[in-house]
CSV table of C-alpha atoms and ligand atoms in Angstrom, one decimal:
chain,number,residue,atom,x,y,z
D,1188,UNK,CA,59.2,12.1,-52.0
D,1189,UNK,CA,60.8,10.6,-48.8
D,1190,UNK,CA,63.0,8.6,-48.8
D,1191,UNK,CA,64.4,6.1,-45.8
D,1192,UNK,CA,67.2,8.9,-44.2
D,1193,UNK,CA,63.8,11.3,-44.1
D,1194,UNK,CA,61.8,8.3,-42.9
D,1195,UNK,CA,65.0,8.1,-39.8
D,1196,UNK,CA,65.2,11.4,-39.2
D,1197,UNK,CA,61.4,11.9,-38.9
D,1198,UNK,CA,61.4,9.1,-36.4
D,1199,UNK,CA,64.3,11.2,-34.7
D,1200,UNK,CA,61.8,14.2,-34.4
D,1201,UNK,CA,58.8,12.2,-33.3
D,1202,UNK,CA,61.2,10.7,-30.6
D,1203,UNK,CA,61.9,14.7,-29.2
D,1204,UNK,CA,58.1,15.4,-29.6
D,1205,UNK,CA,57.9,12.3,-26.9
D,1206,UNK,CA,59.7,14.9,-24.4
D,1207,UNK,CA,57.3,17.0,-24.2
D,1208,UNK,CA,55.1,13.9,-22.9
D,1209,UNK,CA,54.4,15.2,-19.2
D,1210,UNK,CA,54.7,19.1,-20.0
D,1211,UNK,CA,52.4,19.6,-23.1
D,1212,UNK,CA,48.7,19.1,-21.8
D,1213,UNK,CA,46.9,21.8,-23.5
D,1214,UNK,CA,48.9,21.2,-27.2
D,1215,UNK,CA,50.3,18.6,-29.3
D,1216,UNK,CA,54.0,17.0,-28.8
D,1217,UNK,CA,56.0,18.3,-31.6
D,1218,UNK,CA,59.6,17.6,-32.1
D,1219,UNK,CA,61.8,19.4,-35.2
D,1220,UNK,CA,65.2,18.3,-36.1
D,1221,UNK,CA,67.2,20.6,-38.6
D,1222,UNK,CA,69.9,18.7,-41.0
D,1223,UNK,CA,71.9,20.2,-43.8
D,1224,UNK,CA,74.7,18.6,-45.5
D,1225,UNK,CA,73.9,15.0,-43.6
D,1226,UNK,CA,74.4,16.4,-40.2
D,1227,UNK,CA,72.4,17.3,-37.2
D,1228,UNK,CA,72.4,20.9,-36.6
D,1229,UNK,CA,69.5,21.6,-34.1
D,1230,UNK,CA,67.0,19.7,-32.7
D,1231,UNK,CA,63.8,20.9,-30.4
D,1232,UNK,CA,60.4,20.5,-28.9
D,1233,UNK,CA,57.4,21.9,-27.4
D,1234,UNK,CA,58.0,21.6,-23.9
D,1235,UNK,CA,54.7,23.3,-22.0
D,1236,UNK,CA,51.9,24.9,-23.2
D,1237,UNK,CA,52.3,28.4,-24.6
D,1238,UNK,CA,56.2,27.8,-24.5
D,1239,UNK,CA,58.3,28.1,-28.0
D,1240,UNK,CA,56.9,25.5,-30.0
D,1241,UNK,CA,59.6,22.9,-31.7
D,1242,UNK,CA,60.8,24.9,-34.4
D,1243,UNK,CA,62.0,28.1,-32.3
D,1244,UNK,CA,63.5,25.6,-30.1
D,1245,UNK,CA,65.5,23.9,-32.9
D,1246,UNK,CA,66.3,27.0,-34.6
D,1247,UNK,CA,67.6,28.5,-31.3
D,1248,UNK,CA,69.6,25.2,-30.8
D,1249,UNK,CA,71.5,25.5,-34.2
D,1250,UNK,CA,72.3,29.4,-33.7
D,1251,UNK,CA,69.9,30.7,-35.7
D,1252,UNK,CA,72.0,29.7,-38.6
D,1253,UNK,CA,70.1,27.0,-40.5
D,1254,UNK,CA,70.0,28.3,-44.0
D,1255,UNK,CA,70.0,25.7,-46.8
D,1256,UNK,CA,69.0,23.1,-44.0
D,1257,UNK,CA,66.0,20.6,-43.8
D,1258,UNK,CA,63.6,20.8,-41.0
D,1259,UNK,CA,62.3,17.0,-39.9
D,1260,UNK,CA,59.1,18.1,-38.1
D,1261,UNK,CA,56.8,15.0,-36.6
D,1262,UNK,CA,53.9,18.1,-36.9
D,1263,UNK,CA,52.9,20.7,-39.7
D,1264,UNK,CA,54.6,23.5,-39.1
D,1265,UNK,CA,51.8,26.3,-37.6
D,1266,UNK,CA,51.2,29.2,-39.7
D,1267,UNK,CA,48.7,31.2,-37.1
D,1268,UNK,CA,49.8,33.7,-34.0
D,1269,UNK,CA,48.6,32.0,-31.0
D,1270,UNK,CA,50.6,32.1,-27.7
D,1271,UNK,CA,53.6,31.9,-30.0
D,1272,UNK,CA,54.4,33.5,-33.6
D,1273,UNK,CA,53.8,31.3,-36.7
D,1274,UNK,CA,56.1,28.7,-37.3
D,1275,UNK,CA,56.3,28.7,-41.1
D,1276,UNK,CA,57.3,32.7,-41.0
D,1277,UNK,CA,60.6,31.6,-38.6
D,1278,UNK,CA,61.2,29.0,-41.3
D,1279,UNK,CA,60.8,30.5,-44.5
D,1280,UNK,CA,62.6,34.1,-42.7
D,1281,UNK,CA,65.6,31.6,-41.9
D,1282,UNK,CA,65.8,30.3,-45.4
D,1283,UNK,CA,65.0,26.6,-44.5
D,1284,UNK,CA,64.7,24.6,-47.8
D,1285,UNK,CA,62.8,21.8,-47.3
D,1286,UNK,CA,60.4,20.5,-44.7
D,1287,UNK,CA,59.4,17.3,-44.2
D,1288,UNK,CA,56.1,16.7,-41.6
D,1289,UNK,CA,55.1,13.3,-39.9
D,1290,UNK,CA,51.8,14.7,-40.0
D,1291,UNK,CA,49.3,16.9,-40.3
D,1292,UNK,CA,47.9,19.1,-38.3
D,1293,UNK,CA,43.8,18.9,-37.7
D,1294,UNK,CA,43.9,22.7,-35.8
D,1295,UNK,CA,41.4,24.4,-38.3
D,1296,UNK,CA,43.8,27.6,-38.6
D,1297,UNK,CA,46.2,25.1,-39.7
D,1298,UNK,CA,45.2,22.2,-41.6
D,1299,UNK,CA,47.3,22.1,-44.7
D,1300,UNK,CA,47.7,25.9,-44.5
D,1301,UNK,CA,50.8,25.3,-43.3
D,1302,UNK,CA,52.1,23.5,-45.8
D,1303,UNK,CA,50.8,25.2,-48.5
D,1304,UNK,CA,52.3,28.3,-46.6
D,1305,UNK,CA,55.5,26.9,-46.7
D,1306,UNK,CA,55.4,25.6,-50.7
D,1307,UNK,CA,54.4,29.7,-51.8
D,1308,UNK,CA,57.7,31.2,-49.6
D,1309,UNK,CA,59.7,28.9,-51.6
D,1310,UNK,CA,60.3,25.7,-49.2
D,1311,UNK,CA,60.1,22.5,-50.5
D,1312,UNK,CA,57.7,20.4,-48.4
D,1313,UNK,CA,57.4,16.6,-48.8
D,1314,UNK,CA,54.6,14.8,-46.0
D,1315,UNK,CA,53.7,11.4,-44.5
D,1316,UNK,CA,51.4,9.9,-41.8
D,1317,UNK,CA,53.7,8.2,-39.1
D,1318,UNK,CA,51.9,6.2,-36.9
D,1319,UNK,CA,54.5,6.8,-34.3
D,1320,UNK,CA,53.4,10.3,-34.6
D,1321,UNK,CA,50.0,9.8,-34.8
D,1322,UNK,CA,49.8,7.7,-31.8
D,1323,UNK,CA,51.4,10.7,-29.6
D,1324,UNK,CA,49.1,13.1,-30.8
D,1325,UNK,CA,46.1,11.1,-30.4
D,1326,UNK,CA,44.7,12.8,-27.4
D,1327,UNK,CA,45.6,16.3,-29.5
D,1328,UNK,CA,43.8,14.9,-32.9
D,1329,UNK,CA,41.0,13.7,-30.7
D,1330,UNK,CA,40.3,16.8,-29.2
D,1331,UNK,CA,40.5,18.9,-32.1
D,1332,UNK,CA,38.3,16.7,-34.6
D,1333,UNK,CA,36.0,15.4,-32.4
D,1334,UNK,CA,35.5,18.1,-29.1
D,1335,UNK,CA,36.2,15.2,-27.2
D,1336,UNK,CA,39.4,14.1,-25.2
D,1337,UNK,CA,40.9,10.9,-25.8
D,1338,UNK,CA,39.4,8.7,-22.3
D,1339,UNK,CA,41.2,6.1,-20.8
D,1340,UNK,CA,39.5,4.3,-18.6
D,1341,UNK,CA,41.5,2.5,-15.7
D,1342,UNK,CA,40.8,-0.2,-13.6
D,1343,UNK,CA,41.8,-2.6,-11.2
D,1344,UNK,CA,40.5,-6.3,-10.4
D,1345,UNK,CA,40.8,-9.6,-9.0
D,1346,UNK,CA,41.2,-12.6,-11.6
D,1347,UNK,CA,37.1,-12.6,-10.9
D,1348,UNK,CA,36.5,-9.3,-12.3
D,1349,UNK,CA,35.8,-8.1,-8.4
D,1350,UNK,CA,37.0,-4.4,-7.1
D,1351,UNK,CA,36.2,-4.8,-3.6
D,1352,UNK,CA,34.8,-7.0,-0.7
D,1353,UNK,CA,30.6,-6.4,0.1
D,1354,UNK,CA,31.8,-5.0,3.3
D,1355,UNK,CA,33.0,-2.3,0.8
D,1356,UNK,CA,36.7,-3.0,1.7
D,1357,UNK,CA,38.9,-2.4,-1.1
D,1358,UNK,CA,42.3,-1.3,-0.6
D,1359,UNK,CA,44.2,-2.7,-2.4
D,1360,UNK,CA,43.6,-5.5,-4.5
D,1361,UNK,CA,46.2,-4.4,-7.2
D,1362,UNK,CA,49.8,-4.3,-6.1
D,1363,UNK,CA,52.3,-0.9,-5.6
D,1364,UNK,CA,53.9,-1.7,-8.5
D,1365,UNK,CA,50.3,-0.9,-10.7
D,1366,UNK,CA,49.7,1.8,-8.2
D,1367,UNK,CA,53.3,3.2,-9.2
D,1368,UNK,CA,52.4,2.4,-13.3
D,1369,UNK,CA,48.9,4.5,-12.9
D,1370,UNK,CA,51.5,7.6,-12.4
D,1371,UNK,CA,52.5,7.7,-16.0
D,1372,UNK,CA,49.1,7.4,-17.2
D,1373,UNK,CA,48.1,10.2,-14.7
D,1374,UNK,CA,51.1,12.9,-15.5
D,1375,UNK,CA,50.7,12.2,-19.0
D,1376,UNK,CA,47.0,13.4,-18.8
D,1377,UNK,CA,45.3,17.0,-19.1
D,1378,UNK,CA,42.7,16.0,-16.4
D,1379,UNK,CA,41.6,12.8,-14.1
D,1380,UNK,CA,38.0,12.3,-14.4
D,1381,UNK,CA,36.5,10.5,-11.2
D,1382,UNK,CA,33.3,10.5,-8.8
D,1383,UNK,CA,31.6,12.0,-5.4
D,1384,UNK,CA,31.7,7.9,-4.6
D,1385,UNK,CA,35.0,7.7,-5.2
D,1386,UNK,CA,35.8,10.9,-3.3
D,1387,UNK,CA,33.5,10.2,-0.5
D,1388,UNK,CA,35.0,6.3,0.3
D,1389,UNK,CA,38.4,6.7,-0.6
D,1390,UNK,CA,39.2,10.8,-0.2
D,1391,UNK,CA,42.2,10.1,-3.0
D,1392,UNK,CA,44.5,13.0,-4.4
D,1393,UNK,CA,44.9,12.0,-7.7
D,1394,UNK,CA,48.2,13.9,-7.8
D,1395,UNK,CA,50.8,12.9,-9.4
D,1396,UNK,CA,53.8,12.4,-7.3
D,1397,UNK,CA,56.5,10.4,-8.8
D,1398,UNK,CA,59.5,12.5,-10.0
D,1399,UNK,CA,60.4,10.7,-12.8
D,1400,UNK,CA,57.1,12.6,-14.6
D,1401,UNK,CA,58.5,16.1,-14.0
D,1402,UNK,CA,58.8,18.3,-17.3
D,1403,UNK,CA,61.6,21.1,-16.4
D,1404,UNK,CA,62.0,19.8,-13.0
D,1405,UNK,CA,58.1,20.7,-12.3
D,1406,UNK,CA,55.6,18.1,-12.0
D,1407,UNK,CA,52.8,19.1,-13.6
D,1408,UNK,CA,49.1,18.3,-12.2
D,1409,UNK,CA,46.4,17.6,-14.2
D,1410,UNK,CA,42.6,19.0,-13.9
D,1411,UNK,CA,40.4,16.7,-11.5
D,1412,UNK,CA,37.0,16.9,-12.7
D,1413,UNK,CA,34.2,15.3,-10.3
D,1414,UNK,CA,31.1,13.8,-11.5
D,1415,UNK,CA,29.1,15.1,-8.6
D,1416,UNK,CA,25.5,15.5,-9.9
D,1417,UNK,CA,23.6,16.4,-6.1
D,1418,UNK,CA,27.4,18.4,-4.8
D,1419,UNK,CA,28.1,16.0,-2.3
D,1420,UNK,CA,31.9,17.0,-2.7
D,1421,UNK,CA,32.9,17.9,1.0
D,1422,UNK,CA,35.2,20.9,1.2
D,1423,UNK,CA,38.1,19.4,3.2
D,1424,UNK,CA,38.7,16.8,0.1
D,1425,UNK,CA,42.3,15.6,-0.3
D,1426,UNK,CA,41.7,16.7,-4.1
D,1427,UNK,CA,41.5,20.6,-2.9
D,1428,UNK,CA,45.1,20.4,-1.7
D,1429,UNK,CA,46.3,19.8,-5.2
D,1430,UNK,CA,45.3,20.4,-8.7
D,1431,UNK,CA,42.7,22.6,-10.0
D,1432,UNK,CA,39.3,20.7,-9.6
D,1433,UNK,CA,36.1,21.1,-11.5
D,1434,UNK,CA,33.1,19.9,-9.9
D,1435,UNK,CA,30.4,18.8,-12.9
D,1436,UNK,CA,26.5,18.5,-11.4
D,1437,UNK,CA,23.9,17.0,-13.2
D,1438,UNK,CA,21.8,19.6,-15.1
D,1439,UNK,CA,18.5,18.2,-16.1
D,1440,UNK,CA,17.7,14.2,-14.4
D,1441,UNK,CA,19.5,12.5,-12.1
D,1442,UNK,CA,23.1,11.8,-13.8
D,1443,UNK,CA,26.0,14.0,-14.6
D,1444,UNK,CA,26.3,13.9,-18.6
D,1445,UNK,CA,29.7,12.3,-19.3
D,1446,UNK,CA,29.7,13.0,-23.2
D,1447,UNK,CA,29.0,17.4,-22.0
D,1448,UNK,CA,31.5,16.4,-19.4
D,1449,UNK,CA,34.3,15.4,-21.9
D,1450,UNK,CA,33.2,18.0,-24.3
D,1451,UNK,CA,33.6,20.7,-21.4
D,1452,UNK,CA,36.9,19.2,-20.8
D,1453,UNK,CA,37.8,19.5,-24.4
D,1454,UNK,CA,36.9,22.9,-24.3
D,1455,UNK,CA,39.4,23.7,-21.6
D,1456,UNK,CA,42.1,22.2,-23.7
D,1457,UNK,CA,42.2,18.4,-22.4
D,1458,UNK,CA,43.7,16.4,-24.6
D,1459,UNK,CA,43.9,12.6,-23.0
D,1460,UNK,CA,41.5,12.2,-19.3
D,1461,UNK,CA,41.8,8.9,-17.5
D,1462,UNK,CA,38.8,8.0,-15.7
D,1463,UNK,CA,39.9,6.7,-12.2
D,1464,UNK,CA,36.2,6.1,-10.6
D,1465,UNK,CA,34.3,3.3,-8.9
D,1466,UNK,CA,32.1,0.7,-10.7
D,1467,UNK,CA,29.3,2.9,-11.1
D,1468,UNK,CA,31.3,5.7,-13.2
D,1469,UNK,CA,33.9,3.7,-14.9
D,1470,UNK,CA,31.0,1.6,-15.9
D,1471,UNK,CA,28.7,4.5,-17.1
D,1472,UNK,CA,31.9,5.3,-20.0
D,1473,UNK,CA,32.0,2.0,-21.1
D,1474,UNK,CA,28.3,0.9,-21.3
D,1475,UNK,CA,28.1,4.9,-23.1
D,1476,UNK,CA,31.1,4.0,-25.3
D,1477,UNK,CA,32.7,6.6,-24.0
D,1478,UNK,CA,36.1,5.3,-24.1
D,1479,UNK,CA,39.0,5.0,-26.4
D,1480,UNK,CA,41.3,2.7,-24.0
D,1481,UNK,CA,40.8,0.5,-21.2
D,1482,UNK,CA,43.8,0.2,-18.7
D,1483,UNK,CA,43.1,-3.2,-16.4
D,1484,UNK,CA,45.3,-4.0,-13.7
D,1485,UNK,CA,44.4,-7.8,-13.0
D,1486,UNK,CA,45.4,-9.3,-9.5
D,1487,UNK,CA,46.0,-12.8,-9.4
D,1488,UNK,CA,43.8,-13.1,-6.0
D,1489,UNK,CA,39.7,-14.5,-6.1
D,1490,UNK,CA,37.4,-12.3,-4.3
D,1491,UNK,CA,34.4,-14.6,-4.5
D,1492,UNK,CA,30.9,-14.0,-5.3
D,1493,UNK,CA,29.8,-11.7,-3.0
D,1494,UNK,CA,32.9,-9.4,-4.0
D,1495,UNK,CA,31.5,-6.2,-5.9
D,1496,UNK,CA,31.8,-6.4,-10.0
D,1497,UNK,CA,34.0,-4.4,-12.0
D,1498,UNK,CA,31.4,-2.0,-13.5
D,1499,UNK,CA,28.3,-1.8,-12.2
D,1500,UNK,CA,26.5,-2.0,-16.0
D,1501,UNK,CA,23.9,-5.1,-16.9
D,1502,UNK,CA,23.3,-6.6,-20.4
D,1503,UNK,CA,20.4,-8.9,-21.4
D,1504,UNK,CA,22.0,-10.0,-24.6
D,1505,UNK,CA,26.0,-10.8,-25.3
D,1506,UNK,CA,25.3,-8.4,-28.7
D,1507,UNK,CA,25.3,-5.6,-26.0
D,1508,UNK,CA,28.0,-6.4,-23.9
D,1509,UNK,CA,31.2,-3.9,-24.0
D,1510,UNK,CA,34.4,-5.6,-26.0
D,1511,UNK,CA,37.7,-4.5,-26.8
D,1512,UNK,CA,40.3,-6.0,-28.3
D,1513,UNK,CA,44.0,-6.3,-26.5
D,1514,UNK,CA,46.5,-3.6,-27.7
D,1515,UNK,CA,48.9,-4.4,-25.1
D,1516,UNK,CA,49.4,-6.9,-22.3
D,1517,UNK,CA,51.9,-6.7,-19.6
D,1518,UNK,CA,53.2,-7.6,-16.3
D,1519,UNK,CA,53.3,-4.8,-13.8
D,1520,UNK,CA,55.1,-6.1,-10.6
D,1521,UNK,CA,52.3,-9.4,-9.6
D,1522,UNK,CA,49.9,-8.4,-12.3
D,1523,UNK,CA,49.0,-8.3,-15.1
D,1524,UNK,CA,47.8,-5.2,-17.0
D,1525,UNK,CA,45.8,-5.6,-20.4
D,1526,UNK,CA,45.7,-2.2,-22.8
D,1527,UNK,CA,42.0,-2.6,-24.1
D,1528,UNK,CA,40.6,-0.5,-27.3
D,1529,UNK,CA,37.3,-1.3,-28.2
D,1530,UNK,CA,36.2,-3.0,-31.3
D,1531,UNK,CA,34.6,0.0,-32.9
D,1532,UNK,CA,36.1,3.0,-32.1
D,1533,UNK,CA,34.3,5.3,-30.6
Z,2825,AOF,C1,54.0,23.9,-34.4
Z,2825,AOF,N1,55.0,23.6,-33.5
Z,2825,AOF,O1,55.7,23.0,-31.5
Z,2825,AOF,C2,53.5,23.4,-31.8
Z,2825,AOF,C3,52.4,23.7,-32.7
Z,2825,AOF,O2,49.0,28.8,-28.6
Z,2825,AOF,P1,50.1,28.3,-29.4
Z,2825,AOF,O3,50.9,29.3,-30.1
Z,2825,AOF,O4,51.0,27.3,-28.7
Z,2825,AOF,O5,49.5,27.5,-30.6
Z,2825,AOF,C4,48.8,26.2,-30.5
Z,2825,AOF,C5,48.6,25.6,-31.8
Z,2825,AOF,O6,49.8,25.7,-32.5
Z,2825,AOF,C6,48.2,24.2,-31.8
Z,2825,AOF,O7,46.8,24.0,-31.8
Z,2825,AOF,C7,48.8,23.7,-33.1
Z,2825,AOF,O8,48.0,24.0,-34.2
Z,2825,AOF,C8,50.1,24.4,-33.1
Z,2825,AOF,N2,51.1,23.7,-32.3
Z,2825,AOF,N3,52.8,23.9,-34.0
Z,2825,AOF,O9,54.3,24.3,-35.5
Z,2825,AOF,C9,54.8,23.3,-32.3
Z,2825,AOF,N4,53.2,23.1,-30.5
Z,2826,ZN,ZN1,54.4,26.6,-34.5
């Protein structure tokens, strides 16, 4: 049973697991807090991939003393060797006497193993589903259930749903301010997913830059992956000078596959990609249903007409078109950014 201090302290760990936001791109966010007697004795996260996951951390934080205590974990404690020893072993070794878990973990050498684990060394182990800890691991969950990263798509408009003049001028119809906001959602991701078009009419770097994303003073970049189906990707391409980029050609017809794209991606490790491509591309993920979040900066401006449309994508019949509903809407500097998820997921 929990009760509402585990319910607090949970919340507490879930809130740690959150610091491991820009560093952990490869793993979940786990955060562990270790009580005894009503007080705080340690508390740690996962900080990078293939670091000491949350429990070492907090175990290391209290002295390694933490006999009799309660671990608050916002993940299932691991009980595999994979870059780092097994989690349940440092517990049960440590004589921890209770663990309480925000969740569970999907990993198929986990998966209530840990748990169970745990219970058969003598811990008592009581579990919930947070959705604050849920939410963080979405990307994590998503890639492990489904071989597929969680996608956010982001764009940017005019108030008429317009990305750029016909001349093709388009910088910038969204303010700095959303330019600035597209950093979290970039150094929070394992890779930016874009296009040759994109590449080839705007040369971006799709770094991320802003210093207030740096996990242990290092600002991690994530994976650029080009959808590039006839290599048209020219060699002197501001993405070269920064992250690691994988160029994805079309096997068999004219398009790159986007669903083999994401599960390629998931393969590496990705857990959350944000697609940051033209109409064509950003429209290909939504009319595929490819998405699990759309991320709209809105400019208060009109383009007209003749402007060019948000996505490139046609529909004969409203039953078809693409719909979401708003998770979140904001104002980002002069606009306005809408959070869309659509209506079934995906
Ligand atoms: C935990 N606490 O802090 C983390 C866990 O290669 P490794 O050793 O980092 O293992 C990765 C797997 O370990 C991952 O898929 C998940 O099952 C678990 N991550 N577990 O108990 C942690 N990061
Ligand atoms: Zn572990």
């Amino acid at each position: 049973m929990i009760d509402s201090l585990d319910r607090l302290f949970l919340e507490r760990a879930v809130e740690l697991a959150e610091r491991g936001m820009f560093g952990v791109a490869e793993n979940p966010r786990v955060g562990c807090i270790l009580v005894r007697d009503g007080e705080v004795i340690g508390r740690g996260w996962h900080a990078r991939t293939g670091g000491l996951h949350a429990e070492a951390n907090a175990i290391a934080d209290a002295g390694g003393d933490v006999a009799g205590a309660t671990a608050y974990v916002s993940l299932e404690p691991c009980c595999h060797t994979g870059r780092q020893p097994p989690c349940t072993k440092a517990l049960i070794d440590r004589g921890v006497a209770r663990v309480v878990g925000a969740m569970d973990d999907p990993d198929p050498r986990v998966a209530g193993r840990g748990y169970e684990t745990l219970r058969a060394g003598g811990v008592a182990v009581d579990t919930t589903n947070l959705s604050t800890a849920l939410h963080l691991n979405a990307g994590y969950v998503s890639r492990v259930t489904r071989d597929a990263p969680y996608v956010r798509v982001k764009l940017g408009a005019s108030l008429d749903g317009r990305t750029g003049m016909a001349s093709g001028e388009s910088q910038w119809i969204t303010s700095a301010a959303a330019r600035a906001d597209v950093q979290y959602w970039r150094a929070r991701s394992s890779a930016i997913v874009t296009g040759v078009g994109t590449v080839l009419a705007d040369d971006p770097a799709l770094t991320v830059r802003d210093g207030r994303f740096a996990a242990d003073g290092h600002l991690r970049q994530p994976l650029v992956a080009i959808a590039d189906s006839r290599n048209r990707t020219p060699p002197c391409a501001k993405v070269f000078q920064g992250a690691e980029v994988l160029l994805f050609a079309a096997e068999r017809g004219e398009r790159v596959d986007l669903g083999q794209m994401l599960k390629a991606l998931a393969a590496r490790g990705c857990n959350e990609v944000l697609v940051e491509a033209g109409p064509t591309l950003a429209g290909a993920f939504l009319r595929e249903r490819l998405w699990d979040e759309a991320i709209v900066y809105v400019a208060p401006k009109l383009l007209g007409r003749t402007a060019r449309p948000l996505a490139e994508i046609e529909f004969e019949r409203l039953a078809d078109t693409v719909g979401g509903r708003v998770a979140a809407c904001d104002r980002i500097g002069d606009d306005v950014r809408v959070i869309l998820k659509p209506d079934c997921p995906s």
